[in-house]
Coordinates of C-alpha atoms in Angstrom, one line a residue:
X1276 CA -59.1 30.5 -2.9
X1277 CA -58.7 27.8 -5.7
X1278 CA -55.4 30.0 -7.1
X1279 CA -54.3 29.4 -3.8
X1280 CA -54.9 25.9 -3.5
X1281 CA -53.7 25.1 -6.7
X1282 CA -50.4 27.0 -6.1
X1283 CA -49.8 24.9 -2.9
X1284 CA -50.8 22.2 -5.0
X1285 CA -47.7 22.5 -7.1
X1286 CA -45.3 23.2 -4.6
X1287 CA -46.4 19.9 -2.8
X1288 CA -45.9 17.3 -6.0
X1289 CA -41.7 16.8 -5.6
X1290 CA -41.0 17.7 -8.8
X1291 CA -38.2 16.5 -10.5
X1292 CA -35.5 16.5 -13.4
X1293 CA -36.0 13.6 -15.5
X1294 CA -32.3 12.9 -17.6
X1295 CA -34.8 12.5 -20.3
X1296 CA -35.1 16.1 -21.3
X1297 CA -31.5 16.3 -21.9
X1298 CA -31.2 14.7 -25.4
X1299 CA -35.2 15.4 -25.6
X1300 CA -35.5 19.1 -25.3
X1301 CA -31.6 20.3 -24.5
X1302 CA -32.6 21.3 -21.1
X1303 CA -30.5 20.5 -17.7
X1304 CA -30.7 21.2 -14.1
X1305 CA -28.7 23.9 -12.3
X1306 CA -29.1 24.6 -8.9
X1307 CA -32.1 23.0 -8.6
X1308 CA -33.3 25.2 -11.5
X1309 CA -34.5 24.0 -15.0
X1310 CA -32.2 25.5 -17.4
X1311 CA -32.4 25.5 -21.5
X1312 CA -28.9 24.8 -23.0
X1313 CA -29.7 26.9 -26.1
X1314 CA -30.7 30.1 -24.8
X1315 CA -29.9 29.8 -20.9
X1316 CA -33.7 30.7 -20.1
X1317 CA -34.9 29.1 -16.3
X1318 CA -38.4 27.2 -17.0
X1319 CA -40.1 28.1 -13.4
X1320 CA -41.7 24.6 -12.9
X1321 CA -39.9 21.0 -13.8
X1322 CA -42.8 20.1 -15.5
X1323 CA -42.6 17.9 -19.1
X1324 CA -45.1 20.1 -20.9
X1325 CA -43.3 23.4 -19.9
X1326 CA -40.1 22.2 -21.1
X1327 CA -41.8 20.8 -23.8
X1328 CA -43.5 24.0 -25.2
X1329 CA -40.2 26.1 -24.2
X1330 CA -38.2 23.5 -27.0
X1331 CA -41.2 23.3 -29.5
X1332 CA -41.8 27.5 -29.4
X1333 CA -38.6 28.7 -29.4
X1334 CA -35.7 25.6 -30.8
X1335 CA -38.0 23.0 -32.8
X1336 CA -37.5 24.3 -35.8
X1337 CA -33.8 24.2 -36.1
X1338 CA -33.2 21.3 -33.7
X1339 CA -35.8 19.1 -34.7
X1340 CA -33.9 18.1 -37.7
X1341 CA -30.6 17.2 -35.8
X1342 CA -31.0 13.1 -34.8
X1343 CA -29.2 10.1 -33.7
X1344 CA -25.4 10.5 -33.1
X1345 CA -24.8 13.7 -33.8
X1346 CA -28.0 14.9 -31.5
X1347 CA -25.5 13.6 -28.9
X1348 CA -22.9 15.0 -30.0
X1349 CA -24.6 18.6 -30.2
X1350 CA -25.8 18.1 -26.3
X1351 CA -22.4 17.7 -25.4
X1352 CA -21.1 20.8 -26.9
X1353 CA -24.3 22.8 -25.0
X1354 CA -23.1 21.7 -21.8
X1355 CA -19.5 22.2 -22.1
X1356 CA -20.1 25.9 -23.2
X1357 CA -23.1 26.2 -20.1
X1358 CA -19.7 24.8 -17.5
X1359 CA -17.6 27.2 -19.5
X1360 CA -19.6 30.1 -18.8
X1361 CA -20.2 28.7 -15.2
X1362 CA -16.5 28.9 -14.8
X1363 CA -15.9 31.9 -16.1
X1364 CA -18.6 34.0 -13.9
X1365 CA -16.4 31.8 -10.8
X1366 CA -13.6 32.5 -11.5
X1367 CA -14.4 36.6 -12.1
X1368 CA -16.5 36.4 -8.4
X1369 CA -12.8 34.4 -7.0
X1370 CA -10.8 37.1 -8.0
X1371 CA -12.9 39.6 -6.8
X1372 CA -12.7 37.8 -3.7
X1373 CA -9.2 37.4 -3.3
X1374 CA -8.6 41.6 -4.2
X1375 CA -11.2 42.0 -1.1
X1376 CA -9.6 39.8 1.1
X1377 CA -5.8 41.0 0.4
X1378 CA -7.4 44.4 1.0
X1379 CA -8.6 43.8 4.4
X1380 CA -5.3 41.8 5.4
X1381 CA -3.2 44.9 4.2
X1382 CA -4.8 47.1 6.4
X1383 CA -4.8 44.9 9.2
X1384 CA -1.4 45.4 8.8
X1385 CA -1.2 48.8 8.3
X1386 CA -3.1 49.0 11.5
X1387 CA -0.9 46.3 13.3
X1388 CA 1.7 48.6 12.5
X1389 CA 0.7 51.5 13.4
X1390 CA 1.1 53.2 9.9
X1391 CA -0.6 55.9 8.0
X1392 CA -3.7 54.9 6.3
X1393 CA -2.4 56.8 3.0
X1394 CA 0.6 53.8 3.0
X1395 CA -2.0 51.8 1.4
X1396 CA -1.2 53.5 -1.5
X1397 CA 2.1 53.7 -1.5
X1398 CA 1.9 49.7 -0.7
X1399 CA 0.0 49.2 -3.9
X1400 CA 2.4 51.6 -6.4
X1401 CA 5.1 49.2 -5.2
X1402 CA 3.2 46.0 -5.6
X1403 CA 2.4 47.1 -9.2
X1404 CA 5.9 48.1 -10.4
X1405 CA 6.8 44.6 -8.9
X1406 CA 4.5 42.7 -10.8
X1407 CA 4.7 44.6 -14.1
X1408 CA 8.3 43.5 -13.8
X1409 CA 7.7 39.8 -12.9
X1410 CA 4.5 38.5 -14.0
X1411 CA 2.8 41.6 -16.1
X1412 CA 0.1 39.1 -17.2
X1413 CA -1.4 39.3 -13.9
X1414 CA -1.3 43.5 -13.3
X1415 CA -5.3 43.6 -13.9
X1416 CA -5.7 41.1 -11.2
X1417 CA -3.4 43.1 -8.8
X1418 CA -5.4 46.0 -9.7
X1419 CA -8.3 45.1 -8.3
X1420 CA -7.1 45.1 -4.6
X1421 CA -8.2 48.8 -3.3
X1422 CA -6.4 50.6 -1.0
X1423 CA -7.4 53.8 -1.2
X1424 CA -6.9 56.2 2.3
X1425 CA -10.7 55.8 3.4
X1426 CA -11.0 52.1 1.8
X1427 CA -8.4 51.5 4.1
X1428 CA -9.8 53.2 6.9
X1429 CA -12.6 51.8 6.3
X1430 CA -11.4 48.0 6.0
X1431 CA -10.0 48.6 9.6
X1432 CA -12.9 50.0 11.4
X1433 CA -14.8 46.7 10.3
X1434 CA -11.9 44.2 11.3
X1435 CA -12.6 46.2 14.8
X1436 CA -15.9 45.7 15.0
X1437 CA -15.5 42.0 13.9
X1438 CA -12.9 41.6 16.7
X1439 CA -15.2 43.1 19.2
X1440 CA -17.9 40.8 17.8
X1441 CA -15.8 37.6 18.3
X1442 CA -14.5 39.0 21.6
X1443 CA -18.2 39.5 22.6
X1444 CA -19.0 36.0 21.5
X1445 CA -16.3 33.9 23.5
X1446 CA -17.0 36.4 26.4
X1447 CA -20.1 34.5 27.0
X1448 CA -18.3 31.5 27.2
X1449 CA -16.3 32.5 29.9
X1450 CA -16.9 31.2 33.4
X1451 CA -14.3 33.2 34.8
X1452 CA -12.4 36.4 33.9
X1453 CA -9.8 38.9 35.3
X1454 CA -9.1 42.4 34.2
X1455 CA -5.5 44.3 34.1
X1456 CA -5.2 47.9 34.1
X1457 CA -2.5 50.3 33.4
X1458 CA -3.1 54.2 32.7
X1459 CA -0.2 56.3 30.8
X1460 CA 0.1 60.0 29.3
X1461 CA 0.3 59.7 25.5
X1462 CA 2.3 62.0 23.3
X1463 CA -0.1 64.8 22.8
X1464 CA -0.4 64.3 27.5
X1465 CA -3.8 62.3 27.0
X1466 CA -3.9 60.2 30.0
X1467 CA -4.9 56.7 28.2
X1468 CA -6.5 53.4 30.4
X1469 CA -5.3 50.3 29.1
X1470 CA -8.0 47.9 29.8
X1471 CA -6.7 44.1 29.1
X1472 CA -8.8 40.7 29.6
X1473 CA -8.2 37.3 30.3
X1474 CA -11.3 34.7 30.6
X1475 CA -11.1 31.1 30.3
X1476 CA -14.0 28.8 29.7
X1477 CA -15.1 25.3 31.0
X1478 CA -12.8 23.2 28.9
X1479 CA -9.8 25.3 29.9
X1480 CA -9.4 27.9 26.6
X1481 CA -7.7 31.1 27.6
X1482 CA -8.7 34.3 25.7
X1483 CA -6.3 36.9 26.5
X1484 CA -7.0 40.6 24.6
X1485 CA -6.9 44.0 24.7
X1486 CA -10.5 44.9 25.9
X1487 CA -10.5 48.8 25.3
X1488 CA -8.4 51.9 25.4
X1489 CA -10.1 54.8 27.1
X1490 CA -8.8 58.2 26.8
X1491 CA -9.6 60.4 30.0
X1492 CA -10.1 63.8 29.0
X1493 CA -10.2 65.7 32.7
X1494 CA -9.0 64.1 35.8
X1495 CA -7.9 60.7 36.7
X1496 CA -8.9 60.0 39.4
X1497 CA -10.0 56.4 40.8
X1498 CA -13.8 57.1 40.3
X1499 CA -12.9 58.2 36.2
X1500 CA -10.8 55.1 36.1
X1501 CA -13.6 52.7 36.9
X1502 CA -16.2 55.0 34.7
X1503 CA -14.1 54.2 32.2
X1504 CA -13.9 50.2 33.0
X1505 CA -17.5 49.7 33.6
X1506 CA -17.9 51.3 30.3
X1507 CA -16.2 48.5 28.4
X1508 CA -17.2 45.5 30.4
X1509 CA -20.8 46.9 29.8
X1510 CA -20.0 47.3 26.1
X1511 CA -18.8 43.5 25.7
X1512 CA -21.2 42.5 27.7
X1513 CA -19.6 40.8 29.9
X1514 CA -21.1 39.9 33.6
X1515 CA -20.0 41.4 36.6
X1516 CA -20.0 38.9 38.6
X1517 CA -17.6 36.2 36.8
X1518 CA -14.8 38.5 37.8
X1519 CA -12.2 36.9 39.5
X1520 CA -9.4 39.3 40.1
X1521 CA -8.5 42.6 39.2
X1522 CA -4.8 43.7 38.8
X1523 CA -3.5 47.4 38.7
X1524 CA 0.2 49.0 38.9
X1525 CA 0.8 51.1 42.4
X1526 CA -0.5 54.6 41.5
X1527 CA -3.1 55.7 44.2
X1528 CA -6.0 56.0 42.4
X1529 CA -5.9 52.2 41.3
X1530 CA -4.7 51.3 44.9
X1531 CA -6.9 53.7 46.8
X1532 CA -8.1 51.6 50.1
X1533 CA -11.6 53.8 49.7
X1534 CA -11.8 55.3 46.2
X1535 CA -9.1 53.3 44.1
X1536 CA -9.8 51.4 41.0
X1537 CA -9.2 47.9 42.4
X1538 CA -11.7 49.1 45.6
X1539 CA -14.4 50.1 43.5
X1540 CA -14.2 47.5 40.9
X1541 CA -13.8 44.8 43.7
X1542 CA -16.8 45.9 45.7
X1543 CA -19.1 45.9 42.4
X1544 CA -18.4 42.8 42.3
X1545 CA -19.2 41.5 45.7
X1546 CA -22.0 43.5 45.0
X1547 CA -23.2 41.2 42.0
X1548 CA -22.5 38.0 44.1
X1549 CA -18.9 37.8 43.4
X1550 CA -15.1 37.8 44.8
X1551 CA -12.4 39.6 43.0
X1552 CA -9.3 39.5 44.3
X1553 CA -7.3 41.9 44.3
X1554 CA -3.6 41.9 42.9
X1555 CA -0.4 44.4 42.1
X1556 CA 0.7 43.6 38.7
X1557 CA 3.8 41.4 39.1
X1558 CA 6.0 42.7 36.3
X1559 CA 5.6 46.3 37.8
X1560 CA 6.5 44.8 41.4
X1561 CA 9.9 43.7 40.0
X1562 CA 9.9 47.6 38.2
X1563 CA 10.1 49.0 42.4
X1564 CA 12.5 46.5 43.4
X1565 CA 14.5 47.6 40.4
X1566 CA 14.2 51.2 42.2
X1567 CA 15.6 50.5 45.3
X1568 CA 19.4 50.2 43.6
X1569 CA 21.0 53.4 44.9
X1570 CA 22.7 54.2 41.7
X1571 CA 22.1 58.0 40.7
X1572 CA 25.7 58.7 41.6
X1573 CA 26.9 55.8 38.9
X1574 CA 24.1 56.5 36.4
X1575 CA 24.4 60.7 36.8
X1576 CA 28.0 61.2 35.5
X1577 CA 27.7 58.4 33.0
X1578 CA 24.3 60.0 30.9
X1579 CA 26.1 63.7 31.4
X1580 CA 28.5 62.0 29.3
X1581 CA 26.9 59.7 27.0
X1582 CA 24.8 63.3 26.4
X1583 CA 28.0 65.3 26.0
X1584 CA 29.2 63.0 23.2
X1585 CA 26.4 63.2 21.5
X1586 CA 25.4 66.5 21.2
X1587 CA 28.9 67.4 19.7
X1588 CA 29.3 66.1 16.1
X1589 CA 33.6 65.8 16.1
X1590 CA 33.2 64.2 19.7
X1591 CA 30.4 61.6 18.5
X1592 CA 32.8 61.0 15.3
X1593 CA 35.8 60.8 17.1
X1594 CA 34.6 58.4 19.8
X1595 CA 33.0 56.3 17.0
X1596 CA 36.6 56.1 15.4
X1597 CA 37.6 54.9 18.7
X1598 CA 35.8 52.6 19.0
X1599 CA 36.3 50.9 15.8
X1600 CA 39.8 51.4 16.8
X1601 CA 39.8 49.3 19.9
X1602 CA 37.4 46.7 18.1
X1603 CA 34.7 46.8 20.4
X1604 CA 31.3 45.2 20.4
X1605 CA 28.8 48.3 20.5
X1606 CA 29.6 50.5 17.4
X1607 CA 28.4 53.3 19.0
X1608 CA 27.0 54.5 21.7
X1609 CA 23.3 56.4 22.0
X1610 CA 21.7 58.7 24.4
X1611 CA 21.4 57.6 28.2
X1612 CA 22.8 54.4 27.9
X1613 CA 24.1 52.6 30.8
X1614 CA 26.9 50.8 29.7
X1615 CA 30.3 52.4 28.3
X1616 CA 33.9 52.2 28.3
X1617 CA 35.8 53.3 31.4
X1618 CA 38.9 52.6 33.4
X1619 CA 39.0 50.5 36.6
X1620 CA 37.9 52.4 39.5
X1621 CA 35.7 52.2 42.4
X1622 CA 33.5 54.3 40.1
X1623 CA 33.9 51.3 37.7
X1624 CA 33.6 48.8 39.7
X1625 CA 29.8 50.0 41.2
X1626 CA 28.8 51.0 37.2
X1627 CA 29.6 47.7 36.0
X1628 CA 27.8 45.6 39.3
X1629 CA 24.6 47.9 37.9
X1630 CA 25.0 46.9 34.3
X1631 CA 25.2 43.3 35.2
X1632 CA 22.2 43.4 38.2
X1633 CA 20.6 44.5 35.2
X1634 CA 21.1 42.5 33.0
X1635 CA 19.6 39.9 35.5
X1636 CA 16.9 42.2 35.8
X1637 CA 15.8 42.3 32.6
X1638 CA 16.3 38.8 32.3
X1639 CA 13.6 38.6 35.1
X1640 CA 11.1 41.0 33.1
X1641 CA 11.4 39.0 30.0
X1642 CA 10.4 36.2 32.2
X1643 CA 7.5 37.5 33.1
X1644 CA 5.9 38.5 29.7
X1645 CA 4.5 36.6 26.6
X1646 CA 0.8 35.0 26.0
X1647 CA -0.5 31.7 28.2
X1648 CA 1.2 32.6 31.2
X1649 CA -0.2 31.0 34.2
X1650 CA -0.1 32.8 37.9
X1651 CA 2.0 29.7 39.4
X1652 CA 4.8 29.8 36.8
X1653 CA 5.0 33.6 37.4
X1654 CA 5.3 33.6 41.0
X1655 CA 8.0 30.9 40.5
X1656 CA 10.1 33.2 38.5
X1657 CA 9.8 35.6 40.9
X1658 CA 10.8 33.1 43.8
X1659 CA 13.5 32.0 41.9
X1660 CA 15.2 35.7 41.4
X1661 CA 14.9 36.7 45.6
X1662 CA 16.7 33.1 45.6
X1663 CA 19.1 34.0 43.0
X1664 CA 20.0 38.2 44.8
X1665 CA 20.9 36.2 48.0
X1666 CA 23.7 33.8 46.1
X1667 CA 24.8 37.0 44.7
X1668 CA 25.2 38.8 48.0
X1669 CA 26.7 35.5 49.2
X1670 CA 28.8 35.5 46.5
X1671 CA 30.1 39.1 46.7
X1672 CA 30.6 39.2 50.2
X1673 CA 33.2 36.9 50.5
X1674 CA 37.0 38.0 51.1
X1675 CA 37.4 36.8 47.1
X1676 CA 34.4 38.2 45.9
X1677 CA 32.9 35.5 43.3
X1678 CA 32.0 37.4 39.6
X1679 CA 30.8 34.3 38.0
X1680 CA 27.2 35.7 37.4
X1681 CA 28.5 39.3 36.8
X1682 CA 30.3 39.3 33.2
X1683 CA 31.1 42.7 33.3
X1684 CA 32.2 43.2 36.8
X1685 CA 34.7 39.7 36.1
X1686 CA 36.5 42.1 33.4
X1687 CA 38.5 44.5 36.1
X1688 CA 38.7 41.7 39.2
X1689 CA 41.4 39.7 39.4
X1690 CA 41.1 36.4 37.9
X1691 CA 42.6 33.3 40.0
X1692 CA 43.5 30.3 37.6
X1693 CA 41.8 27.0 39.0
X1694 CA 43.4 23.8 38.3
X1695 CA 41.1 21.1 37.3
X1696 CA 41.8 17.6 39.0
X1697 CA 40.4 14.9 36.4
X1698 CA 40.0 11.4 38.2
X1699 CA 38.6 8.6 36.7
X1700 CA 37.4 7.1 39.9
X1701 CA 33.7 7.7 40.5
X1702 CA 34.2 9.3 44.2
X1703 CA 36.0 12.3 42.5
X1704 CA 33.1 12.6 40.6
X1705 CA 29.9 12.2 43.4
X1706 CA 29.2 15.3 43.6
X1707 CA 28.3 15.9 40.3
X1708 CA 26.4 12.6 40.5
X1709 CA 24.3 13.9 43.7
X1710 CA 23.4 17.1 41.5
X1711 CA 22.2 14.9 38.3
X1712 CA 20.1 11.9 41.0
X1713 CA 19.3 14.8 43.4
X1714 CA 18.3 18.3 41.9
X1715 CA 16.1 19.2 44.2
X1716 CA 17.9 18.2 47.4
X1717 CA 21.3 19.9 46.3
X1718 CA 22.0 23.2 48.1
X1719 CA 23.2 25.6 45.1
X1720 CA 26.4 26.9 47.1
X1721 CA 27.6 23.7 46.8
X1722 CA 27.3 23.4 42.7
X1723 CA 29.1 24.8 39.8
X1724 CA 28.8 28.5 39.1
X1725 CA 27.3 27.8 35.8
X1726 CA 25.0 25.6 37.1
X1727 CA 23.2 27.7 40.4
X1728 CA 21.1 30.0 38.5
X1729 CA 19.0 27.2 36.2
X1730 CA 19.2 24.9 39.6
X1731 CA 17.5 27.8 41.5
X1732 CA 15.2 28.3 38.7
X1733 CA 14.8 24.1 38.6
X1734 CA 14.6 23.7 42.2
X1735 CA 11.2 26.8 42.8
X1736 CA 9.5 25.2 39.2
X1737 CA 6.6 22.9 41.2
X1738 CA 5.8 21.3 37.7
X1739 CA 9.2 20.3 37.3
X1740 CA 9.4 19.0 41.1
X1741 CA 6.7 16.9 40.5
X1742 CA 7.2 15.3 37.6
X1743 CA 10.7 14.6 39.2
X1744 CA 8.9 12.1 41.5
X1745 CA 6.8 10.7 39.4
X1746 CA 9.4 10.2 36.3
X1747 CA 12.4 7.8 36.0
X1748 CA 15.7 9.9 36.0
X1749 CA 16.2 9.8 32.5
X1750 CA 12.5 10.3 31.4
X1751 CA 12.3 13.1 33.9
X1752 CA 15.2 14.9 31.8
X1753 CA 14.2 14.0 28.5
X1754 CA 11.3 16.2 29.0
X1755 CA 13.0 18.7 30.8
X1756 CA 12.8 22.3 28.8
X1757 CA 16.1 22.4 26.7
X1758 CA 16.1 26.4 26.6
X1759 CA 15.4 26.7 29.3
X1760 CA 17.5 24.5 31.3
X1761 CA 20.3 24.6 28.7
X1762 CA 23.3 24.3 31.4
X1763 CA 21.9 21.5 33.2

């Protein structure tokens, strides 16, 4: 008991380092540690009489004679070797450091790019030759960074786990989150469920990630699908009832009314005190719209003969040729494309309406893509293409068909020229001031060709509507999106 007491004792006095024992007994404090200059030794207490008898047992007789200036000077030279050796051990445990960290961000991109774990080697022979070239000094420091086949392996398994960790983490945070799933058929026919997340959290942050792949080893059916899906929202964590919505594509087992993904997942929910709503993914509602141009008769002859060129070797080279020949803008011409040279026809004429409807269309599903996209803006796109398909019926339904939004069709129609009237008086310009004052009032049959597609997109934007009211003129286009509205 008195051990004891005494003990507590000495942890309860608040030692300190007096600057004394520096020029006294060539000691110092290091990390809150009482170190000897001389022989680096760590006196456990900062106590006078332990430094004291460390100096007199083991330095005395050699220091004791050193006085005065040079007693300084000596103390000086102690401490610059103690920071030198301090420095030393810092800058080894940096480097080390920085070969572990290069490591892991080498193998995040080897994963990132879907790569062979053995091109961690390969990576590092070509860093080395590089360096031995340009800066051989610093080859043992480059040689430190492993990437070995099961280092790397290794390195990305734990930036996995530390993403799931950090998922897990701001999933908690989340008062709200919807889920988006697609299932596809690998290479080796592994049906695979794409499982993607986006939660936001009471001061507006959006997480969007990938929350799990699943591979389904049997069926496929709606009740495997949503096996699968309460799988990783159990796994993360994540509670059931701060689902908000749940989108799917249009295959019947996410759509079943009874048994479909979005059914099931939709009714656990409601089950947990929730509402998810239920919603067709909107990128792969554009995809059926796509599939209702009747173009098999166009797109039939045109692969047979793409197919045909390319499985011969003199016809590939000779149309090649050709093409350099005629200077044209694709140098070649690869399997199933849509898009070729041929002469004006009807045949033509239908081929090149599809290249440029397609064009639009992909236009549309570029659109529709990309991080931090929010439902309203979506929808707008997609209210602004139905706007744009009936100008373009408009437009090719007249007498003169108008092929001012289709490039490719305008290269076989007949091309009126159109004389240009320039007036200096104000009323020959008014209706190109009533389209600057009044975008949204304007009807886009009545503007410039080059203008109706970025009006229509303009016109269905509700952000850009409102600031329009709100905004002086010019303020309202100085702000206005530059890419996006570049015509306008």
């Amino acid at each position: 008991m008195a051990t004891i007491n005494k003990k507590r004792k000495v942890d309860c006095e608040g030692r300190r380092f007096k600057d004394g024992w520096k020029l006294d007994y060539f000691f110092t404090e290091v990390r809150n540690n009482c170190v000897c200059l001389i022989c680096k030794e760590t006196v456990a207490v900062f106590k006078e009489y332990n430094v004291k008898r460390h100096y007199q047992k083991l330095h005395a007789a050699m220091y004791d004679k050193i006085t005065g200036k040079e007693r300084s000077e000596k103390l000086k030279q102690l401490e610059a070797s103690l920071i030198s050796q301090q420095q030393y051990f810092a800058r080894a445990r940096e480097s080390n450091e920085n070969a572990t960290k290069a490591s892991y961000e080498v193998a995040a991109l080897i994963a990132k790019h879907s790569k062979p774990f053995t091109e961690g080697e390969f990576i590092k022979d070509c860093v080395m030759t590089i360096v031995k070239k340009i800066c051989p000094e610093k080859q043992q420091e480059f040689a430190k960074v492993c990437l070995a086949r099961n280092t790397v392996a290794r390195r990305i398994e734990e930036v996995s786990s530390d993403i799931k960790r950090q998922l897990r983490d701001k999933g908690r945070e989340f008062d709200f989150f919807s889920l988006a799933c697609d299932e596809s058929t690998d290479a080796s026919d592994t049906a695979q469920l794409l499982i993607f997340l986006r939660g936001v959290d009471n001061e507006m942050n959006v997480t969007e990630e990938l929350l799990d792949l699943r591979s389904l080893k049997s069926q496929t059916r709606g009740t495997d699908l949503f096996s699968s899906v309460c799988a990783a929202v159990d796994d993360m964590q994540l509670p059931w009832n701060k689902i908000s919505g749940i989108i799917t594509d249009g295959a019947p087992s996410m759509t079943g009314e009874r048994s479909g993904l979005a059914t099931l997942i939709s009714n656990k929910v409601s089950e947990k005190g929730g509402n998810a709503v239920k919603l067709h993914c909107i990128i792969h509602q554009q995809v059926l719209c796509a599939k209702h141009l009747q173009y098999k008769h166009v797109m039939k002859p045109v692969i047979k003969t793409i197919n045909f060129i390319r499985s011969r070797a003199l016809c590939h080279h000779q149309f090649q040729q050709f093409l350099s020949e005629i200077h044209a803008e694709y140098g070649d011409v690869v399997y199933h494309t849509d898009y070729h040279t041929m002469a004006q026809s009807r045949f033509c004429t239908v081929a090149l309406l599809l290249v440029d409807i397609t064009k639009h269309l992909n236009a549309l599903n570029t659109s529709l893509q990309g991080p931090d996209a929010v439902i309203s803006q979506l929808y707008s796109h997609i209210k602004a293409f139905g706007t744009k398909l009936k100008l373009f019926e408009r437009h090719l339904s007249q007498s003169q068909p108008n092929t001012a939004h289709f490039s490719a069709l305008q290269e076989i129609m007949t091309r009126f020229p159109q004389s240009n009237v320039a007036s200096e008086d104000f009323a020959a310009i008014e209706k190109e001031i009533a389209i600057f004052s009044s975008p949204f009032s304007v009807d886009t049959d009545d503007v410039p060709d080059h203008l109706q597609l970025e009006l229509i997109e303009l016109q269905c934007d509700a952000e850009s509507r409102s600031r329009h009211q709100q905004l002086s003129l010019a303020n309202f286009y100085r702000q206005l999106d530059k890419d996006r509205f570049r015509e306008i």
